[in-house]
Amino acid sequence: MSTTERAPHTARTAPARGERIADWTDGRLGIYNFRFLIRKVFPDHWSFMFGEMALYSFIVLILTGLWLTMFFDPSMTETVYHGSHEPLQGIPMSQAYASTLKISFDVRGGLFIRQLHHWSALIMIASLCVHTLRHFLTGSFRKPRELNWLIGFIMLVLVTLEGFVGYSLPDDLLSGTGLRIAEGVTLAIPLVGTYLTLFLFGGEYPGNEVIQRFYSFHILLIPGIVLALVTVHLILVFYHKHTQFRGPGRTENNVVGQPLMPHYTAKAGGFFFLVFGVLAFLAGIAQINPIWTYGPYRADQISQGSQPDWYMGFLEGALRAMPAWEFVLPGGYTVNMGVLIPAVILPTLMMLVIALWPFLEAWVTNDKREHHLLDHPRDHPTRTAFGVSFVALYLVLFFGGANDILAERFHLSLNQITWSVRVGIFVVPAVAYVVTRRICLGLQRRDRDKLLHGRETGRIRRLPHGEFVEVHARLDREQEYTLLQRDIREILPAPEATDADGVPNPRARKEMLRHRVSRWLYGNQIPKPTREEMRHALEHLDPATSHGQISPNGHGPASSNGQASSNGHLTAGGHAATGERESGQEVH
């Protein structure tokens, strides 16, 4: 016979060690008040991963950059090289170049860390570019995310400048050539160019201070600003909640996905190590920026086929394509338009278009609503076509920056390539715009045809009179719902020049401009099927459900008991196809 002794209610057992640590931390930081963050929901889509790639690359950049600062000497004091790289023995060079050679050949793992740092910079900028393009094509920049769009744009500009400043630090012949071009571009800016040159370079180029100044920008100023902007950017993502594509159960007031802990954290952690592994793999097998082959910088030398990193290629191409053009103002002031237009005006206009696009759409539509659902690129043909033409312009300029490489590799005329770039700057973006817009409209017609005629099944049926037809089946309810939820903007009506009393409209010119821009942005789109068209389509495709009533939105039959589903589509059991709320869904 056994007995069980129970401790009295007043007796207290010692808490576990983890609980004691959590209680101690909560007493000082209040971590128990942040339980809502653990259940924060994030949707799943492959296109959302580019922002994570940029963030993880930035983390690798910080870690490798901290390591490199312990060995790099940013001095421009001249020294004579006596390191382990034999071809450069006895060559005069700066301390910056000599220390970079020491990192590459004499420090254990130094070359790997250098290349890991460089590859991380390239991947981060590429990820940010694709991430920005994804936001543009899906319309996620609309209210309330205009500020976050500007923050992301500023980060893209700063990271591009950070990359340029970083690869200029070794003071090799290639980076020195890039600095020489940067000095010429700065001097071409009217009125303030000489002052900016003095601030950046400390006097006449090359001077003795440019590397030290750029080093301060590279390790302190720009990374600090970027880190602050990343923090604010992520806070706003949490505050506004993540955007998601349209679909059953997804509205402007909820998020369907997986919670932060443990699902999303585990996936994000695994993806970080995947990105880190790919970067390490590239750093280990793919040589990049071999400065020992270029030699130290000398102002009277330049290498044939010198190319900047890819993100500065468009600027190089614009400079090479622009004809020599300058004029002298009264007073003897020379304006170099051959540098000012391609290197100052053109990049500024491109950046302004990117930064101000959300405000252009908001002004045209006068839309004050909050938007948390994304558009498919085909839903807005003009916006998508404009984005693709912008990318096409960038690529034309990028290949123009490699005109000497293309001429050598493909045995072409350098002048012919240059003239092709000059013509392509105007022709290629226009062709890309027209083709992309036609493709988007074609996809809209295809979606409408699927709704009205169903999908192709591949089965052929012979009719009683001998005709052969292909059998079409109704789309599944989820796809139907997604296609019918396409948001179509109405074109603003043309304003009246006068009112009923004949008084001129003082805002007629402004309203006419909005009308024309609205017609350009949202005109000539393929309309969604009407209520009657959907009724006839469902009677033909799905006779079993065609006897019910059409739902109030005109996009499907009602249930058998006469009650319409919330989206107009029925499942086999007569329930609405929007589905039950998922366990990880966040509702606001």
Coordinates of C-alpha atoms in Angstrom, one line a residue, residues 131-143 146 149 243-246 252 353-354 356-367 369 371-392 429 432-441 444 486-490 516-525:
H131 CA 13.2 45.0 -53.5
T132 CA 12.4 48.6 -54.6
L133 CA 11.2 47.4 -58.0
R134 CA 8.9 44.9 -56.3
H135 CA 7.4 47.6 -54.1
F136 CA 6.9 49.8 -57.2
L137 CA 5.2 47.1 -59.4
T138 CA 2.9 46.0 -56.6
G139 CA 1.9 49.4 -55.4
S140 CA 2.9 48.9 -51.8
F141 CA 4.1 52.5 -51.6
R142 CA 0.5 53.8 -51.2
K143 CA -0.9 55.2 -48.0
E146 CA 4.9 56.8 -48.4
W149 CA 9.1 54.3 -49.4
T243 CA 1.4 43.9 -47.1
Q244 CA 0.0 40.8 -48.8
F245 CA -1.4 39.8 -52.2
R246 CA -5.1 39.6 -52.7
E252 CA -7.4 45.4 -45.9
V353 CA 10.9 60.1 -60.4
I354 CA 11.5 57.1 -58.0
L356 CA 8.0 61.2 -55.9
W357 CA 6.0 58.5 -57.7
P358 CA 3.8 57.6 -54.7
F359 CA 2.8 61.2 -54.3
L360 CA 2.1 61.5 -58.0
E361 CA -0.4 58.6 -57.9
A362 CA -2.0 60.0 -54.7
W363 CA -2.4 63.4 -56.3
V364 CA -3.9 61.9 -59.5
T365 CA -6.4 59.6 -57.7
N366 CA -7.1 61.8 -54.7
D367 CA -7.2 58.5 -52.8
R369 CA -7.7 55.2 -48.1
H371 CA -3.9 50.1 -48.7
H372 CA -2.6 46.9 -47.3
L373 CA -3.4 44.6 -50.3
L374 CA -0.9 44.4 -53.1
D375 CA -1.6 44.7 -56.9
H376 CA -0.3 42.2 -59.4
P377 CA 1.8 44.0 -62.0
R378 CA -0.7 43.2 -64.7
D379 CA -3.4 45.1 -62.8
H380 CA -1.7 48.4 -63.6
P381 CA -0.3 48.2 -67.1
T382 CA 1.0 51.8 -67.3
R383 CA 2.8 51.7 -64.0
T384 CA 4.4 48.3 -64.8
A385 CA 5.3 49.5 -68.3
F386 CA 6.9 52.6 -66.9
G387 CA 8.9 50.6 -64.4
V388 CA 10.2 48.2 -67.1
S389 CA 11.1 51.1 -69.3
F390 CA 13.0 52.7 -66.4
V391 CA 15.0 49.4 -66.0
A392 CA 15.5 49.3 -69.8
P429 CA 12.8 52.4 -73.1
A432 CA 9.9 48.3 -73.7
Y433 CA 7.1 50.5 -72.5
V434 CA 4.8 49.7 -75.4
V435 CA 5.6 45.9 -75.3
T436 CA 5.2 45.6 -71.5
R437 CA 1.9 47.5 -71.5
R438 CA 0.5 45.3 -74.3
I439 CA 1.6 42.1 -72.4
C440 CA -0.2 43.3 -69.3
L441 CA -3.4 44.1 -71.2
Q444 CA -5.9 40.9 -68.3
R486 CA -8.7 43.2 -59.2
D487 CA -8.8 46.8 -58.3
I488 CA -9.7 49.1 -61.3
R489 CA -9.3 52.8 -60.9
E490 CA -11.8 55.1 -62.5
R516 CA -4.9 63.7 -68.5
V517 CA -2.5 62.0 -66.1
S518 CA -5.3 59.9 -64.8
R519 CA -6.2 58.8 -68.3
W520 CA -2.6 57.9 -69.0
L521 CA -2.3 55.9 -65.8
Y522 CA -5.6 54.1 -65.8
G523 CA -7.1 54.3 -69.2
N524 CA -7.8 51.5 -71.7
Q525 CA -7.8 48.7 -69.1

